Amino acid sequence: LKQSTAPGPLSRREGPGRPPHSPPFPRAMRLVLATAAGATGALRGAGCALGMPTHFAPVGCVEVTDVVEKIETTDHNNNVDKCFLFCNAKAGMDYFGVSGSTCWCGHFYRGAEVSRGKTSVVCDARCPGRPKETCGGEAAANVYRMIECVHGVEAERRKQQEEDAYAKAKREHLLGAFVLHDGMTCGRDEEAKIKVHGSETLVGSEDECKLACWDAYKCGGFTYDRDMSRCTFLFDTVSGERKEGRTNACYTKQVGGVNLRKVAKRVEQEAIDNVTQAALRE
């Protein structure tokens, strides 16, 4: 049993009379079959109709009577993982089953789950390639449902990329919204000090002080002491006497005349555009 080279996440396996990239089984027909399944309880379906599955979950020991769009192979070293690897490369497959050295894949299957002790049909055959696993029985198969289609995983990944790009762009904008006066403190008027998150000072990096000051509406800037790794928040960075010193720095928030909502919207759009361009390059 050899693992097939998987097609792209949204590609389709071609076949006789089937145009490239078309669904191997019409969606409308799937809905009809799924409706019939609800009425009879016999036909199971609706798994990874699109994309390539990345995981599987056990359905149980099933006395299978029919498999729709069945693909089958025989391997004298058959086991559950090998059968999954064979089937997940076949576009549109929803289920797979193992029975002895036989591995099959299908969109739907017809059959009933075996109740232990109530029938002579059991899944007691050991998988030839992995004896610790069960590979069906004389008239039954261990059936598994394929889940976590890769196109869904891709969508989540893209969404996370978009959110990360936006957060990064917003952070870079905020950090760049401060004017640095290096080698001196801001004005040292005691009445100009302001509390941010309950404290007039913050021990942390210069960037951490910028982000904290930005979040505080009344914070106009801060004096940063590099020896102490500490900033002192100010409402007014100009009032009072300044003190020179190579370890001192004065940061002033620049918001005058800027529509922050428009800035945030522009930054968000830039981030989305960057993610879109990266997706197109892939």
Short mmCIF file of C-alpha atoms in Angstrom, two decimals:
data_model
loop_
_atom_site.label_atom_id
_atom_site.label_comp_id
_atom_site.label_asym_id
_atom_site.label_seq_id
_atom_site.Cartn_x
_atom_site.Cartn_y
_atom_site.Cartn_z
CA LEU A 1 0.00 0.00 0.00
CA LYS A 2 1.62 3.23 -1.14
CA GLN A 3 0.53 6.67 -0.12
CA SER A 4 -0.58 8.71 -3.11
CA THR A 5 0.79 12.17 -3.69
CA ALA A 6 -1.97 14.45 -2.39
CA PRO A 7 -3.47 17.06 -4.69
CA GLY A 8 -3.88 20.68 -3.61
CA PRO A 9 -6.42 21.45 -0.86
CA LEU A 10 -9.21 22.28 -3.31
CA SER A 11 -8.20 20.10 -6.25
CA ARG A 12 -10.15 17.10 -7.47
CA ARG A 13 -9.24 13.62 -8.61
CA GLU A 14 -10.02 13.24 -12.31
CA GLY A 15 -11.75 10.20 -13.69
CA PRO A 16 -13.50 8.89 -16.80
CA GLY A 17 -16.17 11.33 -17.93
CA ARG A 18 -15.35 13.73 -15.09
CA PRO A 19 -14.06 17.22 -15.95
CA PRO A 20 -10.97 18.36 -14.04
CA HIS A 21 -11.66 19.95 -10.63
CA SER A 22 -15.34 19.00 -10.62
CA PRO A 23 -16.90 17.34 -7.55
CA PRO A 24 -16.60 13.54 -7.78
CA PHE A 25 -20.22 13.27 -6.63
CA PRO A 26 -22.82 16.00 -7.34
CA ARG A 27 -23.67 18.06 -4.25
CA ALA A 28 -27.38 17.96 -5.04
CA MET A 29 -27.30 14.16 -5.11
CA ARG A 30 -25.42 14.16 -1.79
CA LEU A 31 -28.18 16.23 -0.24
CA VAL A 32 -30.79 13.82 -1.58
CA LEU A 33 -28.88 10.87 -0.16
CA ALA A 34 -28.35 12.65 3.14
CA THR A 35 -32.10 13.32 3.33
CA ALA A 36 -32.78 9.68 2.60
CA ALA A 37 -30.34 8.74 5.32
CA GLY A 38 -32.32 10.78 7.81
CA ALA A 39 -35.41 8.80 6.89
CA THR A 40 -33.88 5.33 6.89
CA GLY A 41 -30.91 5.66 9.23
CA ALA A 42 -29.01 3.40 6.87
CA LEU A 43 -26.89 5.71 4.72
CA ARG A 44 -24.10 7.71 6.36
CA GLY A 45 -22.28 10.65 4.80
CA ALA A 46 -21.26 14.34 5.03
CA GLY A 47 -17.61 14.38 5.98
CA CYS A 48 -14.85 15.99 3.92
CA ALA A 49 -16.73 16.69 0.72
CA LEU A 50 -14.07 19.30 -0.12
CA GLY A 51 -10.37 19.39 0.63
CA MET A 52 -8.08 16.83 2.20
CA PRO A 53 -8.84 15.45 5.68
CA THR A 54 -6.10 15.62 8.30
CA HIS A 55 -7.61 13.44 11.05
CA PHE A 56 -10.08 10.60 11.49
CA ALA A 57 -12.50 9.38 14.15
CA PRO A 58 -13.88 5.86 14.69
CA VAL A 59 -17.50 5.13 13.75
CA GLY A 60 -17.47 1.54 14.97
CA CYS A 61 -17.75 -2.03 13.77
CA VAL A 62 -20.15 -1.94 10.84
CA GLU A 63 -21.78 -4.61 8.69
CA VAL A 64 -21.40 -2.65 5.45
CA THR A 65 -23.73 -3.55 2.61
CA ASP A 66 -22.84 -0.83 0.10
CA VAL A 67 -20.32 2.00 -0.40
CA VAL A 68 -21.01 4.94 -2.74
CA GLU A 69 -18.12 5.83 -5.09
CA LYS A 70 -16.01 3.09 -3.56
CA ILE A 71 -12.24 2.91 -4.00
CA GLU A 72 -10.56 -0.25 -2.71
CA THR A 73 -7.07 -1.62 -2.34
CA THR A 74 -5.44 -4.68 -0.81
CA ASP A 75 -2.31 -4.62 1.34
CA HIS A 76 -0.90 -7.56 3.24
CA ASN A 77 0.54 -5.07 5.78
CA ASN A 78 -2.74 -3.20 6.15
CA ASN A 79 -3.50 -1.11 9.24
CA VAL A 80 -5.72 1.86 10.13
CA ASP A 81 -3.11 4.59 9.55
CA LYS A 82 -2.04 3.19 6.18
CA CYS A 83 -5.64 2.98 5.02
CA PHE A 84 -6.24 6.60 6.10
CA LEU A 85 -3.15 7.77 4.21
CA PHE A 86 -4.40 5.95 1.12
CA CYS A 87 -7.90 7.42 1.37
CA ASN A 88 -7.14 10.98 2.42
CA ALA A 89 -5.33 11.49 -0.89
CA LYS A 90 -8.57 10.68 -2.73
CA ALA A 91 -10.54 13.93 -3.10
CA GLY A 92 -14.05 13.96 -1.70
CA MET A 93 -13.81 10.80 0.39
CA ASP A 94 -15.73 10.96 3.67
CA TYR A 95 -15.22 7.50 5.18
CA PHE A 96 -12.79 4.62 5.09
CA GLY A 97 -12.92 1.08 6.37
CA VAL A 98 -10.53 -1.75 7.11
CA SER A 99 -11.31 -5.44 6.92
CA GLY A 100 -8.36 -7.80 7.04
CA SER A 101 -5.99 -6.83 4.24
CA THR A 102 -8.70 -4.77 2.49
CA CYS A 103 -8.88 -0.98 2.71
CA TRP A 104 -11.77 0.95 1.13
CA CYS A 105 -12.80 4.61 0.85
CA GLY A 106 -16.17 6.12 0.00
CA HIS A 107 -18.41 9.17 0.10
CA PHE A 108 -21.19 7.29 1.86
CA TYR A 109 -21.79 3.80 3.11
CA ARG A 110 -24.89 1.74 3.75
CA GLY A 111 -24.94 -0.58 6.72
CA ALA A 112 -25.60 -0.97 10.42
CA GLU A 113 -23.28 -0.75 13.37
CA VAL A 114 -22.79 -4.12 15.02
CA SER A 115 -24.06 -4.53 18.59
CA ARG A 116 -21.69 -6.76 20.55
CA GLY A 117 -23.36 -9.93 21.79
CA LYS A 118 -26.53 -9.43 19.69
CA THR A 119 -25.18 -10.80 16.43
CA SER A 120 -22.66 -13.32 15.20
CA VAL A 121 -20.93 -10.57 13.20
CA VAL A 122 -17.93 -9.15 15.06
CA CYS A 123 -14.79 -7.17 14.37
CA ASP A 124 -12.16 -9.46 15.82
CA ALA A 125 -9.57 -9.70 13.02
CA ARG A 126 -6.15 -8.27 13.79
CA CYS A 127 -4.62 -5.85 11.31
CA PRO A 128 -1.87 -7.69 9.41
CA GLY A 129 0.43 -4.65 9.56
CA ARG A 130 -0.28 -3.80 13.20
CA PRO A 131 -1.66 -6.72 15.27
CA LYS A 132 -2.62 -4.45 18.18
CA GLU A 133 -5.32 -2.91 15.99
CA THR A 134 -8.57 -4.46 14.80
CA CYS A 135 -9.28 -4.66 11.07
CA GLY A 136 -12.89 -5.76 10.84
CA GLY A 137 -14.09 -9.33 10.73
CA GLU A 138 -15.52 -11.96 8.44
CA ALA A 139 -18.56 -9.87 7.43
CA ALA A 140 -17.80 -6.49 8.98
CA ALA A 141 -15.36 -3.59 8.83
CA ASN A 142 -13.98 -1.09 11.26
CA VAL A 143 -15.24 2.18 9.78
CA TYR A 144 -13.74 5.63 10.34
CA ARG A 145 -14.91 9.11 9.45
CA MET A 146 -12.37 11.52 7.98
CA ILE A 147 -12.49 14.99 9.52
CA GLU A 148 -10.67 18.35 9.77
CA CYS A 149 -10.62 19.13 6.05
CA VAL A 150 -7.51 21.06 5.12
CA HIS A 151 -9.45 23.90 3.48
CA GLY A 152 -11.03 24.61 6.88
CA VAL A 153 -7.62 24.55 8.54
CA GLU A 154 -6.34 26.89 5.83
CA ALA A 155 -9.18 29.33 6.48
CA GLU A 156 -8.32 29.42 10.17
CA ARG A 157 -4.65 29.93 9.36
CA ARG A 158 -5.45 32.81 7.01
CA LYS A 159 -7.72 34.40 9.59
CA GLN A 160 -5.01 34.16 12.23
CA GLN A 161 -2.48 35.65 9.81
CA GLU A 162 -4.80 38.55 9.16
CA GLU A 163 -5.31 39.20 12.86
CA ASP A 164 -1.58 38.97 13.55
CA ALA A 165 -0.78 41.31 10.68
CA TYR A 166 -3.30 43.85 11.92
CA ALA A 167 -1.99 43.67 15.49
CA LYS A 168 1.57 44.09 14.25
CA ALA A 169 0.69 47.04 12.01
CA LYS A 170 -1.27 48.72 14.79
CA ARG A 171 1.58 48.24 17.25
CA GLU A 172 4.11 49.67 14.82
CA HIS A 173 1.90 52.70 14.21
CA LEU A 174 1.41 53.37 17.90
CA LEU A 175 5.12 53.01 18.69
CA GLY A 176 5.90 55.46 15.90
CA ALA A 177 3.42 58.03 17.22
CA PHE A 178 5.88 59.37 19.82
CA VAL A 179 8.54 62.03 19.26
CA LEU A 180 11.83 61.30 21.03
CA HIS A 181 13.89 64.00 22.74
CA ASP A 182 16.99 62.03 23.66
CA GLY A 183 19.50 62.98 26.33
CA MET A 184 17.04 64.91 28.52
CA THR A 185 13.96 64.51 30.66
CA CYS A 186 10.58 65.98 29.87
CA GLY A 187 9.42 68.99 31.90
CA ARG A 188 9.57 68.07 35.59
CA ASP A 189 6.45 69.83 36.83
CA GLU A 190 5.11 67.66 39.67
CA GLU A 191 1.55 68.72 38.86
CA ALA A 192 1.96 67.40 35.31
CA LYS A 193 2.32 63.79 36.48
CA ILE A 194 -0.58 61.47 35.72
CA LYS A 195 -1.52 57.95 36.76
CA VAL A 196 -1.72 55.26 34.08
CA HIS A 197 -3.31 51.99 35.17
CA GLY A 198 -3.20 53.27 38.75
CA SER A 199 0.46 54.32 38.88
CA GLU A 200 2.54 57.36 37.88
CA THR A 201 5.46 55.11 36.92
CA LEU A 202 6.01 51.84 35.08
CA VAL A 203 9.04 49.57 35.17
CA GLY A 204 9.51 48.14 31.70
CA SER A 205 10.86 48.81 28.24
CA GLU A 206 10.41 52.06 26.31
CA ASP A 207 7.94 50.32 24.00
CA GLU A 208 5.89 49.05 26.94
CA CYS A 209 5.73 52.61 28.28
CA LYS A 210 4.60 53.89 24.88
CA LEU A 211 1.77 51.37 24.65
CA ALA A 212 0.64 52.10 28.22
CA CYS A 213 0.69 55.88 27.61
CA TRP A 214 -1.17 55.49 24.33
CA ASP A 215 -3.98 53.62 26.05
CA ALA A 216 -4.39 56.45 28.59
CA TYR A 217 -6.37 59.27 26.99
CA LYS A 218 -4.86 62.00 29.23
CA CYS A 219 -1.26 60.80 28.98
CA GLY A 220 0.76 63.25 26.87
CA GLY A 221 4.09 61.45 27.15
CA PHE A 222 6.67 60.28 29.63
CA THR A 223 10.23 60.61 30.86
CA TYR A 224 12.21 57.38 30.55
CA ASP A 225 15.15 56.57 32.83
CA ARG A 226 17.26 53.93 31.10
CA ASP A 227 19.30 53.19 34.23
CA MET A 228 16.14 52.28 36.14
CA SER A 229 14.19 50.99 33.12
CA ARG A 230 11.35 53.11 34.38
CA CYS A 231 9.05 55.73 32.90
CA THR A 232 7.15 58.54 34.60
CA PHE A 233 3.88 59.44 32.91
CA LEU A 234 2.98 63.08 32.27
CA PHE A 235 -0.07 64.99 31.17
CA ASP A 236 2.14 67.81 29.93
CA THR A 237 5.73 67.07 28.81
CA VAL A 238 6.70 70.74 28.45
CA SER A 239 5.85 72.31 31.81
CA GLY A 240 8.71 72.49 34.27
CA GLU A 241 12.48 72.38 34.06
CA ARG A 242 14.19 69.76 31.91
CA LYS A 243 17.28 67.90 33.03
CA GLU A 244 19.97 66.72 30.69
CA GLY A 245 21.48 63.23 31.01
CA ARG A 246 22.60 60.55 28.59
CA THR A 247 20.37 57.92 30.23
CA ASN A 248 17.28 60.11 30.06
CA ALA A 249 14.73 60.35 27.26
CA CYS A 250 11.54 62.31 26.80
CA TYR A 251 8.74 60.88 24.65
CA THR A 252 5.84 63.07 23.54
CA LYS A 253 2.63 61.60 22.14
CA GLN A 254 1.64 63.06 18.79
CA VAL A 255 -2.12 63.00 18.23
CA GLY A 256 -2.94 66.58 17.29
CA GLY A 257 -4.95 66.80 14.09
CA VAL A 258 -5.03 63.02 13.63
CA ASN A 259 -8.32 61.16 13.25
CA LEU A 260 -7.43 58.01 15.15
CA ARG A 261 -10.42 56.08 13.79
CA LYS A 262 -9.30 56.78 10.24
CA VAL A 263 -5.74 55.80 11.15
CA ALA A 264 -6.91 52.51 12.68
CA LYS A 265 -9.05 51.80 9.62
CA ARG A 266 -6.15 52.52 7.28
CA VAL A 267 -3.79 50.32 9.29
CA GLU A 268 -6.34 47.51 9.27
CA GLN A 269 -6.77 47.77 5.50
CA GLU A 270 -3.00 47.78 4.98
CA ALA A 271 -2.73 44.60 7.04
CA ILE A 272 -5.52 42.91 5.07
CA ASP A 273 -3.91 43.95 1.78
CA ASN A 274 -0.58 42.49 2.90
CA VAL A 275 -2.19 39.17 3.81
CA THR A 276 -4.08 39.09 0.50
CA GLN A 277 -0.93 39.72 -1.50
CA ALA A 278 0.91 37.01 0.44
CA ALA A 279 -1.93 34.56 -0.30
CA LEU A 280 -1.79 35.39 -4.00
CA ARG A 281 1.96 34.79 -4.05
CA GLU A 282 1.40 31.32 -2.56
#
